[in-house]
Short mmCIF file of C-alpha atoms and ligand atoms in Angstrom, two decimals:
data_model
loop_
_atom_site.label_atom_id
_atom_site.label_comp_id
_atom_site.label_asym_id
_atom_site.label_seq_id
_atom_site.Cartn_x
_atom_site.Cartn_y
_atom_site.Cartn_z
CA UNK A 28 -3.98 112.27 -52.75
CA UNK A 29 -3.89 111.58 -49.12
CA UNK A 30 -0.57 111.71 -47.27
CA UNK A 31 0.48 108.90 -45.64
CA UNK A 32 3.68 107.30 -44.01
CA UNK A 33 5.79 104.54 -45.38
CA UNK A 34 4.68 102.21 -42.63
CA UNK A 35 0.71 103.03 -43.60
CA UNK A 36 2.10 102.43 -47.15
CA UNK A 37 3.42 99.03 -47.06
CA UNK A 38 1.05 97.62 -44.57
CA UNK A 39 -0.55 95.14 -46.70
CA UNK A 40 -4.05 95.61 -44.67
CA UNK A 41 -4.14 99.59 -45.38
CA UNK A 42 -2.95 98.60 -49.74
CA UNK A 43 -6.02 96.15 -49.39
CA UNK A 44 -8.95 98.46 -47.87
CA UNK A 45 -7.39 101.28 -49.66
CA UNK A 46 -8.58 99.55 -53.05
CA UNK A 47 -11.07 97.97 -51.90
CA UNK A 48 -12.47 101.49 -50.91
CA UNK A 49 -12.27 103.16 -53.84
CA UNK A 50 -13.96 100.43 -55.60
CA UNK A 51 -16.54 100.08 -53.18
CA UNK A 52 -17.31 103.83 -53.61
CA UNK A 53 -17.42 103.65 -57.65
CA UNK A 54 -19.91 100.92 -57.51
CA UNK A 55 -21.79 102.68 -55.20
CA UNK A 56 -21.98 99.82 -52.82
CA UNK A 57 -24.81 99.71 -50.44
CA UNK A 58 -22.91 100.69 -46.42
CA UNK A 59 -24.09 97.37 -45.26
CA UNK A 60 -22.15 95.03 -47.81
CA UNK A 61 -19.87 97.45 -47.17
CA UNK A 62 -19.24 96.77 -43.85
CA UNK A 63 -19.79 93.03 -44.25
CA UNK A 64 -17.20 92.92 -46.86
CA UNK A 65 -14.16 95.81 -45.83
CA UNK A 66 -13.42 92.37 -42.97
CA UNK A 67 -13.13 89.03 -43.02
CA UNK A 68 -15.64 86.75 -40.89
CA UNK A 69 -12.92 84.94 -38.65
CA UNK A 70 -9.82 85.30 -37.83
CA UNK A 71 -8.01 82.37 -35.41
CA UNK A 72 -4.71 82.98 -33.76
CA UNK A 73 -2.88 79.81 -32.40
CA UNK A 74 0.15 79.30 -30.09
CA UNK A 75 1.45 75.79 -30.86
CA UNK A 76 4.03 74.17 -29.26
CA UNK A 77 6.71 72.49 -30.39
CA UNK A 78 9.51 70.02 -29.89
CA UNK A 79 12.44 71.06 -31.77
CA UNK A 80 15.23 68.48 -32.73
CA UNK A 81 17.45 69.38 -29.84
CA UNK A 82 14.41 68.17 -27.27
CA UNK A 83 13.33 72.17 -26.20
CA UNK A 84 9.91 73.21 -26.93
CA UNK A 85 9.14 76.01 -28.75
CA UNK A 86 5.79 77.80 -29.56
CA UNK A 87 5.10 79.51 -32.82
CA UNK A 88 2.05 81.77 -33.81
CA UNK A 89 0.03 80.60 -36.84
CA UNK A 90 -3.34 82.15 -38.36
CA UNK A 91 -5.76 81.14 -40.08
CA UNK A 92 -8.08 83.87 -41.60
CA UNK A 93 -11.44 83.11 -43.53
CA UNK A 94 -12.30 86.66 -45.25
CA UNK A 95 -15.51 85.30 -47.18
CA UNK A 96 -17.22 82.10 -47.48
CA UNK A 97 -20.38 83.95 -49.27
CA UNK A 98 -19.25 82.23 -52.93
CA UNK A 99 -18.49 78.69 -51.84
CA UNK A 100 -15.64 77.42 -48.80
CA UNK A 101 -12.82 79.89 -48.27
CA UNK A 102 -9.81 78.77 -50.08
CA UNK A 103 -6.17 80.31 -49.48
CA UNK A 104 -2.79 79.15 -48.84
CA UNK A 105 -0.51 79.09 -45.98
CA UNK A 106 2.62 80.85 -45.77
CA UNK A 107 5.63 80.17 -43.55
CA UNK A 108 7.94 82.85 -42.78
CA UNK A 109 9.51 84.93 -40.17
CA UNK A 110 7.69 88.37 -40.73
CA UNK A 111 4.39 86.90 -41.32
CA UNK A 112 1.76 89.28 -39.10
CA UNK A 113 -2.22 89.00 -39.00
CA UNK A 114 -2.63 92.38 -41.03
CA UNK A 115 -0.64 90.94 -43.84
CA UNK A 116 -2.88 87.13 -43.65
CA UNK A 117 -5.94 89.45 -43.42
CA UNK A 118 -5.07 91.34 -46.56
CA UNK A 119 -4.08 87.98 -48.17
CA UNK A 120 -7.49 86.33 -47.31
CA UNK A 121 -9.02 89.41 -48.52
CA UNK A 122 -7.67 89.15 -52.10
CA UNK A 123 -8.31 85.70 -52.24
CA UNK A 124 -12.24 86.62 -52.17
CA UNK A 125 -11.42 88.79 -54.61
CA UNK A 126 -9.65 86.35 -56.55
CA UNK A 127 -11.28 83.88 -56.79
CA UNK A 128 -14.24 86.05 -57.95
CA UNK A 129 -12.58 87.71 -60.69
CA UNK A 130 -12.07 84.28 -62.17
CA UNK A 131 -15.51 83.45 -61.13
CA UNK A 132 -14.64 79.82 -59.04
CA UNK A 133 -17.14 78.80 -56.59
CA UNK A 134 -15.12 80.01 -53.61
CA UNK A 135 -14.81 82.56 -50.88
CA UNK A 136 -11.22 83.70 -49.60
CA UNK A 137 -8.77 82.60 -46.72
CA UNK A 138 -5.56 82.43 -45.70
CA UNK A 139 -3.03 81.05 -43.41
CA UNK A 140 0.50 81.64 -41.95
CA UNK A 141 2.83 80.73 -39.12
CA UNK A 142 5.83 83.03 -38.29
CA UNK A 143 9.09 80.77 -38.05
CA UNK A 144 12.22 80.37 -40.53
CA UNK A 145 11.94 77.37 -42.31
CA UNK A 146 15.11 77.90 -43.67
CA UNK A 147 16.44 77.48 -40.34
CA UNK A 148 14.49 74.47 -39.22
CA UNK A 149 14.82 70.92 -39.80
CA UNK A 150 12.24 68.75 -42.28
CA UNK A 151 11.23 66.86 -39.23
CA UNK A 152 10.79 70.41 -36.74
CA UNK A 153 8.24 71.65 -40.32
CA UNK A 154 6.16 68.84 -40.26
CA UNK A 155 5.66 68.78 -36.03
CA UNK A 156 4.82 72.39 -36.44
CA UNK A 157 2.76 71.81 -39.80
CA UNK A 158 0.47 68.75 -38.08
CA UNK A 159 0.14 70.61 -34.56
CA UNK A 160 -0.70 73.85 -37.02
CA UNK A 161 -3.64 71.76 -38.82
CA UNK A 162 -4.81 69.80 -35.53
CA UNK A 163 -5.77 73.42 -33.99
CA UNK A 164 -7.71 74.21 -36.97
CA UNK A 165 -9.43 70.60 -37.85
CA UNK A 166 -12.72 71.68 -36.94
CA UNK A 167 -12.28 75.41 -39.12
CA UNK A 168 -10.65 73.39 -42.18
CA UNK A 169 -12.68 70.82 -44.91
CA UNK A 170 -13.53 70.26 -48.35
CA UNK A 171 -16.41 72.11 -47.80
CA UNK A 172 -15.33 74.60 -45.17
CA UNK A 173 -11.83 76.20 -45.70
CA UNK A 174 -9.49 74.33 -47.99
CA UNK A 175 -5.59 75.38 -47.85
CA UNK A 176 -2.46 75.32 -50.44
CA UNK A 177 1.11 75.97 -50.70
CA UNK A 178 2.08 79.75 -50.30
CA UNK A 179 5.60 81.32 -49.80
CA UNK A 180 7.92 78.81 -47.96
CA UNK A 181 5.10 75.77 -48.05
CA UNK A 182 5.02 73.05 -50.78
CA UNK A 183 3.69 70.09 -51.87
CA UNK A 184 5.28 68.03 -49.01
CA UNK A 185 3.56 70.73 -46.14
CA UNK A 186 -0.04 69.99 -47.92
CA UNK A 187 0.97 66.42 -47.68
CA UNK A 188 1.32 66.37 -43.96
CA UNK A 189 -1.62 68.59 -43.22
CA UNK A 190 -3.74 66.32 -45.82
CA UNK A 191 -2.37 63.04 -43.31
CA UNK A 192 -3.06 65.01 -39.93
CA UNK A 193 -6.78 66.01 -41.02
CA UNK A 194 -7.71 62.40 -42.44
CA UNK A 195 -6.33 61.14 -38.79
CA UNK A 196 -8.70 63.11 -36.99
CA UNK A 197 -11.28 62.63 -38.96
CA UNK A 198 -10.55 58.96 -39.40
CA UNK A 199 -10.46 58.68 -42.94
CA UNK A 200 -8.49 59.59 -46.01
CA UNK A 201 -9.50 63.21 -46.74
CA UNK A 202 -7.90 64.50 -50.08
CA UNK A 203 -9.85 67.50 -50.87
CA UNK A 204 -9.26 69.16 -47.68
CA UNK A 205 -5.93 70.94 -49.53
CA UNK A 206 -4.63 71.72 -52.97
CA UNK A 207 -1.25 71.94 -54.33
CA UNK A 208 -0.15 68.40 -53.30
CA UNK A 209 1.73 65.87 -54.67
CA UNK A 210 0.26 64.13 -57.97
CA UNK A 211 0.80 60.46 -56.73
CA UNK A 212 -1.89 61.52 -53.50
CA UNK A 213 -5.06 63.67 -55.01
CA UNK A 214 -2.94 66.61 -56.55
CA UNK A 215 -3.82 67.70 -60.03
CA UNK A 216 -1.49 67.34 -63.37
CA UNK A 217 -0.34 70.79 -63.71
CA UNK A 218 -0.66 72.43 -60.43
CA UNK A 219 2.63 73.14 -60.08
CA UNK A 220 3.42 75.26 -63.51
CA UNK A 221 -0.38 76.62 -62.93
CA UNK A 222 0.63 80.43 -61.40
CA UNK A 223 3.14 80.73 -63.91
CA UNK A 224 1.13 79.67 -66.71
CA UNK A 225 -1.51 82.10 -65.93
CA UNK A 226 1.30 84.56 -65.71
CA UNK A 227 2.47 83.80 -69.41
CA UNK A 228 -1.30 83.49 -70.58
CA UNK A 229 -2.01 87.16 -68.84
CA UNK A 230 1.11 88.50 -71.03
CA UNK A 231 -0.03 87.05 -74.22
CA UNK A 232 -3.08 88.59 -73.62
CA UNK A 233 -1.39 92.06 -72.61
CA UNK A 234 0.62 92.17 -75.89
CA UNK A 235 -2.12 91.16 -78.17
CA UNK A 236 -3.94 94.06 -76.77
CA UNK A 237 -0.92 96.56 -76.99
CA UNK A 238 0.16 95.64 -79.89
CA UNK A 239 3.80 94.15 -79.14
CA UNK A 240 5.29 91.02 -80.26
CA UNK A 241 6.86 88.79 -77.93
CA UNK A 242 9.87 88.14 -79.87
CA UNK A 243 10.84 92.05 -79.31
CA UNK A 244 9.58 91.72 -75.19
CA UNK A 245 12.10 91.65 -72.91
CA UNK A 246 11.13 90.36 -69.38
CA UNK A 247 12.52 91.13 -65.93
CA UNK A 248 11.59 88.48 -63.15
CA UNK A 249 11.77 89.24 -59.58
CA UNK A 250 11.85 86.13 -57.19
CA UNK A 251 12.57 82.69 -59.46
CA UNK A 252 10.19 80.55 -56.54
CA UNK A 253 7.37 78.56 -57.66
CA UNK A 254 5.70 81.43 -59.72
CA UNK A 255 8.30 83.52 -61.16
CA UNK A 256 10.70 80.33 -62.04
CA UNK A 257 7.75 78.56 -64.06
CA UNK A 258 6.54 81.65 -65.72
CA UNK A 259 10.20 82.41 -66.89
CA UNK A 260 10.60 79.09 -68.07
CA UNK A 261 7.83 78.45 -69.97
CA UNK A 262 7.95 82.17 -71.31
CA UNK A 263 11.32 81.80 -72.40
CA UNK A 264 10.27 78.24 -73.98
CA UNK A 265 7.34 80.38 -75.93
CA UNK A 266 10.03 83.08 -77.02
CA UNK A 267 9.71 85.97 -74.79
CA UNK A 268 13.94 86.88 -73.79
CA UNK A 269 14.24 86.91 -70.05
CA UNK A 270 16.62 89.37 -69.72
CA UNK A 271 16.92 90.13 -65.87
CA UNK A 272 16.04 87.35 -62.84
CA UNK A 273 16.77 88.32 -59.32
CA UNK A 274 16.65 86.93 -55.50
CA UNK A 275 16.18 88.20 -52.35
CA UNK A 276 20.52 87.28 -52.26
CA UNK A 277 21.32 88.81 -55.29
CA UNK A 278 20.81 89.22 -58.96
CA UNK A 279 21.54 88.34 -62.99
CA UNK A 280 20.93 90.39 -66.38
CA UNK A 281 21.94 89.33 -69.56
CA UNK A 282 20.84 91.87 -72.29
CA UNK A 283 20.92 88.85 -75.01
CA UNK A 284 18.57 86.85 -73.00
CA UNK A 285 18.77 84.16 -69.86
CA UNK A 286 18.98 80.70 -70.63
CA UNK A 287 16.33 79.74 -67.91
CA UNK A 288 16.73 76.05 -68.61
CA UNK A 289 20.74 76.22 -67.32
CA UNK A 290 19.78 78.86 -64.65
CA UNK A 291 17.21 76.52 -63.16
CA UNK A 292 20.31 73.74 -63.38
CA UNK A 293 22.56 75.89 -61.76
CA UNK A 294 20.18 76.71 -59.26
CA UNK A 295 18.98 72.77 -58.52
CA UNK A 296 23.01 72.56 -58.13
CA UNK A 297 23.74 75.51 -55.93
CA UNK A 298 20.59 76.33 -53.90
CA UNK A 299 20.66 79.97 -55.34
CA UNK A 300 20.73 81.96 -58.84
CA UNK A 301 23.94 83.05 -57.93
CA UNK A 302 27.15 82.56 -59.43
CA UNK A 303 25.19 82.10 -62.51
CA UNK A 304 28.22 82.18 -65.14
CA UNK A 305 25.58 82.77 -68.00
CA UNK A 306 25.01 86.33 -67.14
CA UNK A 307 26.00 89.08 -65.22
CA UNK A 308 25.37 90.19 -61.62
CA UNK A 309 22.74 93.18 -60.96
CA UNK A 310 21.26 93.93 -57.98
CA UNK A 311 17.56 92.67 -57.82
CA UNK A 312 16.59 96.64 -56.72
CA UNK A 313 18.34 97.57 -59.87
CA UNK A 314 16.70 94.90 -62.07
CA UNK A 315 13.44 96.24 -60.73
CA UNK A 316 14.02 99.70 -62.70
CA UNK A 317 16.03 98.44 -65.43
CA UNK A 318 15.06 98.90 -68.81
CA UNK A 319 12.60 96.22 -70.30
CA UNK A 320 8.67 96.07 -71.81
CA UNK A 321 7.60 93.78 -69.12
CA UNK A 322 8.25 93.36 -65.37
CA UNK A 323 7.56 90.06 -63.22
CA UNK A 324 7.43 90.65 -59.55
CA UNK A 325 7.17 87.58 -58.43
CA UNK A 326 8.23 87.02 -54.54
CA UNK A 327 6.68 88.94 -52.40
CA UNK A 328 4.77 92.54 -51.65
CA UNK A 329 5.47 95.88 -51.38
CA UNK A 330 7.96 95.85 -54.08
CA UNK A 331 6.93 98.44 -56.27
CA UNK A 332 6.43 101.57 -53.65
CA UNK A 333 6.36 105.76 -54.19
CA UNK A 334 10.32 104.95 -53.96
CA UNK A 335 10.86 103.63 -57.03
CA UNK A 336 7.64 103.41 -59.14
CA UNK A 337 8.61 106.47 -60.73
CA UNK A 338 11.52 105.01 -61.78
CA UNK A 339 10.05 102.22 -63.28
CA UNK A 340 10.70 101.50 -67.06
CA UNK A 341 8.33 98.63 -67.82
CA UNK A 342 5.23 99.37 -70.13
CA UNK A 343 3.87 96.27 -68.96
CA UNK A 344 3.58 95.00 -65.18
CA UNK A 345 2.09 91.85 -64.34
CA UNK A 346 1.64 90.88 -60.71
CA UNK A 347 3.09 87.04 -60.24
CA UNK A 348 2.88 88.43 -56.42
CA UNK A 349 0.14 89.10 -53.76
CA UNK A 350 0.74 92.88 -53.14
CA UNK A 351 3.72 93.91 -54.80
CA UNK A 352 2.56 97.50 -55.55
CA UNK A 353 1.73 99.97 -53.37
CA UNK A 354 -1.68 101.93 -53.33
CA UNK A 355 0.40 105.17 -53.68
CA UNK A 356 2.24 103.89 -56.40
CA UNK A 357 -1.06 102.78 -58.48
CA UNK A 358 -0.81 106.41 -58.83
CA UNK A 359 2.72 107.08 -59.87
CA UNK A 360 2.41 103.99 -62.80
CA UNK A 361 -1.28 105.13 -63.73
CA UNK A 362 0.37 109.04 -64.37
CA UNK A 363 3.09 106.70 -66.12
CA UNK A 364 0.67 105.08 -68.38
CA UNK A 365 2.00 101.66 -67.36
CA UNK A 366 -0.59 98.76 -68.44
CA UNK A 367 -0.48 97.32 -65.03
CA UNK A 368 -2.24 93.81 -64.26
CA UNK A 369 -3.21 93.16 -61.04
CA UNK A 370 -2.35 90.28 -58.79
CA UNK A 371 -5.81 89.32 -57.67
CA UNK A 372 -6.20 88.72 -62.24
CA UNK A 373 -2.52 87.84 -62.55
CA UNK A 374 -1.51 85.24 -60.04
CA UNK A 375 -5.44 83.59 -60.29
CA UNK A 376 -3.83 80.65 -62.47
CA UNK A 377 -2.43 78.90 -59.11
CA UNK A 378 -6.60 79.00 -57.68
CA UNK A 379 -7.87 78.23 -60.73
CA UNK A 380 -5.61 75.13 -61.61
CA UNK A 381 -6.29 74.27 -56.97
CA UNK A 382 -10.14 74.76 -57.92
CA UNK A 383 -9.81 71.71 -61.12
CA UNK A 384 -7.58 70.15 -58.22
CA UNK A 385 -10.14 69.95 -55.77
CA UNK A 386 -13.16 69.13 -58.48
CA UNK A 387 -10.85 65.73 -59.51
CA UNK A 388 -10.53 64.66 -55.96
CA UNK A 389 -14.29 65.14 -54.86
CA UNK A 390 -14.69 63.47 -58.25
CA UNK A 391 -12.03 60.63 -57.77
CA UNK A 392 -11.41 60.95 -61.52
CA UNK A 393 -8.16 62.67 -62.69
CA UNK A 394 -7.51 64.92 -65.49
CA UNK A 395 -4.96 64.57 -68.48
CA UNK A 396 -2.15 67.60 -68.21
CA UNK A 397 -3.54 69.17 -71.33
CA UNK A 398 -7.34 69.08 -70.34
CA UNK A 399 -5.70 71.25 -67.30
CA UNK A 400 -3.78 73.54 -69.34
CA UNK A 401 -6.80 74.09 -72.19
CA UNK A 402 -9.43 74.71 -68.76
CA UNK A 403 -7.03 77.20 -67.33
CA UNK A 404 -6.20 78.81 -70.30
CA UNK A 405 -10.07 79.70 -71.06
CA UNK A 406 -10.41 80.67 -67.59
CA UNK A 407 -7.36 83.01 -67.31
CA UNK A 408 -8.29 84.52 -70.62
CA UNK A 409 -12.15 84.89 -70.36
CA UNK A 410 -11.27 86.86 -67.46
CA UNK A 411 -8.22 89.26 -68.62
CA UNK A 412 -11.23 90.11 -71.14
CA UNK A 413 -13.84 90.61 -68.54
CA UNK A 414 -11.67 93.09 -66.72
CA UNK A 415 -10.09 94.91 -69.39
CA UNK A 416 -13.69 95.43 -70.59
CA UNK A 417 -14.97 96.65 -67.24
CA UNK A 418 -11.94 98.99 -67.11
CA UNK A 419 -12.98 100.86 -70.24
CA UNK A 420 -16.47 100.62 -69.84
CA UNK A 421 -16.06 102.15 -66.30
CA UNK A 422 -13.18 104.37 -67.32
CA UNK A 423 -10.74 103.14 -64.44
CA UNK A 424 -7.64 101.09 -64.17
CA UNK A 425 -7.24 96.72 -64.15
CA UNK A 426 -7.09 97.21 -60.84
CA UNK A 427 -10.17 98.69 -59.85
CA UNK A 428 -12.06 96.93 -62.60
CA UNK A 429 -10.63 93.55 -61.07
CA UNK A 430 -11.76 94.90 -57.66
CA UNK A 431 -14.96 96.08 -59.24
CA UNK A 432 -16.20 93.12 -61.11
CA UNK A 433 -15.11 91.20 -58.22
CA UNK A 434 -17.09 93.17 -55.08
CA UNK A 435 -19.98 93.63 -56.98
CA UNK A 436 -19.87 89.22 -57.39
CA UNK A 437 -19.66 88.78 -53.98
CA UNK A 438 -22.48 91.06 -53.38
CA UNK A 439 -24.80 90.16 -55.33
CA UNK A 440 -24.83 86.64 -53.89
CA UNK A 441 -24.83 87.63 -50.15
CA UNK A 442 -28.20 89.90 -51.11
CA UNK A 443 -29.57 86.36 -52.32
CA UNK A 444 -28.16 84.56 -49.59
CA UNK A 445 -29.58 86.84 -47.58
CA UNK A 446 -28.14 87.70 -43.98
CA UNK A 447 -28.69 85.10 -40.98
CA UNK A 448 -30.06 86.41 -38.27
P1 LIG B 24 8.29 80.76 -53.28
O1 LIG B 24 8.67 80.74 -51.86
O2 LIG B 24 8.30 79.48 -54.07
O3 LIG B 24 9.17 81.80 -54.11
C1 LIG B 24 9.40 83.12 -53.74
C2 LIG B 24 10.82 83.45 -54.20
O4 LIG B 24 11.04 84.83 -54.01
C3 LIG B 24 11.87 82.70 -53.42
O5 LIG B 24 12.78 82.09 -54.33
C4 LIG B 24 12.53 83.78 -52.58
O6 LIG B 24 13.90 83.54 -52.33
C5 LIG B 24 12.32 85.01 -53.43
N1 LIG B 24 12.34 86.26 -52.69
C6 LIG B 24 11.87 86.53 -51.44
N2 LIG B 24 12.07 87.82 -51.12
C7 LIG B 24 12.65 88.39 -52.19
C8 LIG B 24 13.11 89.69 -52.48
N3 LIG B 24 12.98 90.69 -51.60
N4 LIG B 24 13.67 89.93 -53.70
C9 LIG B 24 13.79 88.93 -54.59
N5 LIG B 24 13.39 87.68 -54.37
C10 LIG B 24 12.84 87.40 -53.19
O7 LIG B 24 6.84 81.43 -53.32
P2 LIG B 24 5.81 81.45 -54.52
O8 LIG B 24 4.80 80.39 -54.27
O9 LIG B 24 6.54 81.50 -55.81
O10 LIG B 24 5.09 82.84 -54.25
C11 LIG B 24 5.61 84.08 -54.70
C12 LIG B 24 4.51 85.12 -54.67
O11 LIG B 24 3.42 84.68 -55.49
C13 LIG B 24 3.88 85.36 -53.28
O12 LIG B 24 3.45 86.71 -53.22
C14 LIG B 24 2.66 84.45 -53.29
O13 LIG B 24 1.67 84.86 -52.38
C15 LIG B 24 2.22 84.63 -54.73
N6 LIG B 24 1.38 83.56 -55.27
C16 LIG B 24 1.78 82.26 -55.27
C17 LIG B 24 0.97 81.28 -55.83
C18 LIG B 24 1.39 79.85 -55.94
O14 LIG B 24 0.66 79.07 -56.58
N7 LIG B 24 2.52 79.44 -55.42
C19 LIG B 24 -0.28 81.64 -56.36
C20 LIG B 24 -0.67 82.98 -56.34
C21 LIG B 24 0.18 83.93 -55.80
#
């Protein structure tokens, strides 16, 4: 194993390429495709300015990075926050290519993000920065070109605004130019719960294949956002026992099992998990190597690092997150023998239930919650079987199956495609 440093290591770029590498040398890929593929096509940096409530302007940085558009339009969400850098949307766009080809969707991979706090701005300060964001990139953006959706820090009310600012430009109501927003204006039945659905489905699918029962499985869920709160809720509604929930301000375990429905109460209430009198506080780094069959990480990346991984307790990991594990601690779980499931197979349920999204509103025909649920559920577990399949066919881990399977998609159609000279 190479040696690198702990910056290398969590730079989400270097966890990307460092996959996508070693998959690209198992298949054998040709050095062309190679080369085409190891970056994305575009990458747009834009300084927007602002004015902020108190009448100074500000100017934030925002990208918008379109990996692949080989499979169909790049599709990709946007993610506000403070420590949002182009390496880390570049690695996001990248696994959204992957993505979305694992779960074979027709599209290629983007994504988008503008550094700022919106935990320290005002509702009206987000949407001036969210419709000056998507007037810089109305020519890049479009239901056939690039289509966003809600990441870390953006919801349904962001892909509202940047829905209205692209059908003012282009001087009619749009709907299909984002996914992810509200039901009442294009957005799809089901959208919301979708990422944590796919979650559940992926760990019904794990325990089938192990063997384990999910009465007996006891869950740990880092981050309770969009995608770890709806997978803990509706896998503590199908039986699992959520045992440990934490936040980047603190955390809860209760060895007889969460009651999500009152945590999500309490939270609604309080604006945190904490304080939670239905179990007990734990540190969310503690929660991560605390003893339980199946781990959640669902906020953010480079949680699981050569730190800790070793110290990891879970038989079962299942990415809710983009990038939670590090490349060098693939290796510590793999010597582990932990049945790990990638993110770019894990989290898919959120692109898969935007892709239905996106068919409905170039369809103008909407979809009953269930015919959502049934569609996503074939999807999510057509796939797990694909990959799992390709892992022991190939004799390597999810991961590099996922990868695998997914390269060797996106290949194949740019040799028919052919390149444009
Ligand atoms: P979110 O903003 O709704 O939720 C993230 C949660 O994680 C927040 O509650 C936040 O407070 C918490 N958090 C942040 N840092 C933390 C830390 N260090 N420890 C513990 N908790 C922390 O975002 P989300 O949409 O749920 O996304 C979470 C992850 O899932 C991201 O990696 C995102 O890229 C990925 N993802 C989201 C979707 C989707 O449909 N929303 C789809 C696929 C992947």
């Amino acid at each position: 194993m190479r040696t690198i440093s702990m910056e290398q290591e969590i730079n989400p770029w270097e966890s990307q390429a460092a996959r996508f590498d070693l998959a690209a040398q198992k298949l054998n890929l040709d050095e062309g495709l190679w080369k085409i593929l190891r970056y994305p096509a575009r990458e747009i940096i834009v300084h927007i300015p602002v004015q902020m409530d108190d009448g100074r302007i500000e100017v934030f940085t925002g990208f918008r990075v379109q990996h692949s558009i080989a499979r169909g339009p790049s599709k990709g969400g946007i993610r506000y926050a403070p420590d949002v850098t182009l390496d880390e949307v570049r690695a996001l766009a990248s696994w959204m290519t992957w993505k979305c080809a694992v779960v074979n969707i027709p599209f290629g991979g983007a994504k988008g993000g503008v550094i700022c706090d919106p935990k320290k701005l005002s509702m009206g300060e987000i949407e001036r920065i969210t419709r000056r964001y998507t007037a810089e990139l109305v020519e890049f953006i479009g239901p056939e070109k690039d289509i966003p959706a809600p990441d870390v820090g953006t919801n349904e009310q962001t892909m509202a605004w940047i829905m209205d600012t692209y059908s003012m430009h282009t001087r009619q109501t749009c709907t299909a130019v984002v996914t992810g927003k509200p039901v009442t204006m294009g957005g799809s039945r089901g959208r919301r719960e979708a990422t944590g659905r796919g979650v559940m489905i992926i760990a019904n699918e794990s325990l089938k294949k192990l063997g384990m029962n999910i009465e007996d499985t006891r869950v740990i869920v880092q981050g309770f956002g969009n995608v770890g709160s709806n997978a803990a809720k509706l896998m503590h509604d199908t039986g699992y026992k959520i045992i440990g929930v934490g936040e980047w301000n603190g955390g809860l375990f209760n060895a007889k099992g969460i009651d999500i429905e009152k945590l999500l109460e309490h939270q609604q209430r309080n604006g945190t998990i904490v304080g939670f009198a239905g179990a007990e506080a734990r540190a969310t780094a503690d929660l991560l190597t605390s003893d339980c069959e199946l781990l959640i990480p669902a906020a953010t990346e480079n949680q699981i690092t050569s730190q800790n991984a070793e110290r990891i307790k879970a038989k079962v990991l299942i990415e809710g997150a983009n990038g939670p594990t590090t490349a060098a601690a693939d290796d510590i779980l793999a010597d582990k023998k932990v049945f790990v499931v990638p993110d770019i197979l894990a989290n898919a349920g959120g692109v898969t239930a935007s892709y239905f999204e996106w068919v409905q509103d170039r369809q103008g025909y909407f979809w009953k919650e269930s015919v959502v649920n049934e569609q996503l559920e074939h999807i999510m577990v057509s796939s797990f079987e694909d990959v799992v399949r390709y892992a022991e066919t190939h004799n390597v881990n999810n991961r590099i199956a996922a990868y695998m399977l997914a390269i060797d998609r996106v290949q194949f159609t740019i040799r028919q495609r052919g390149i444009y000279a």
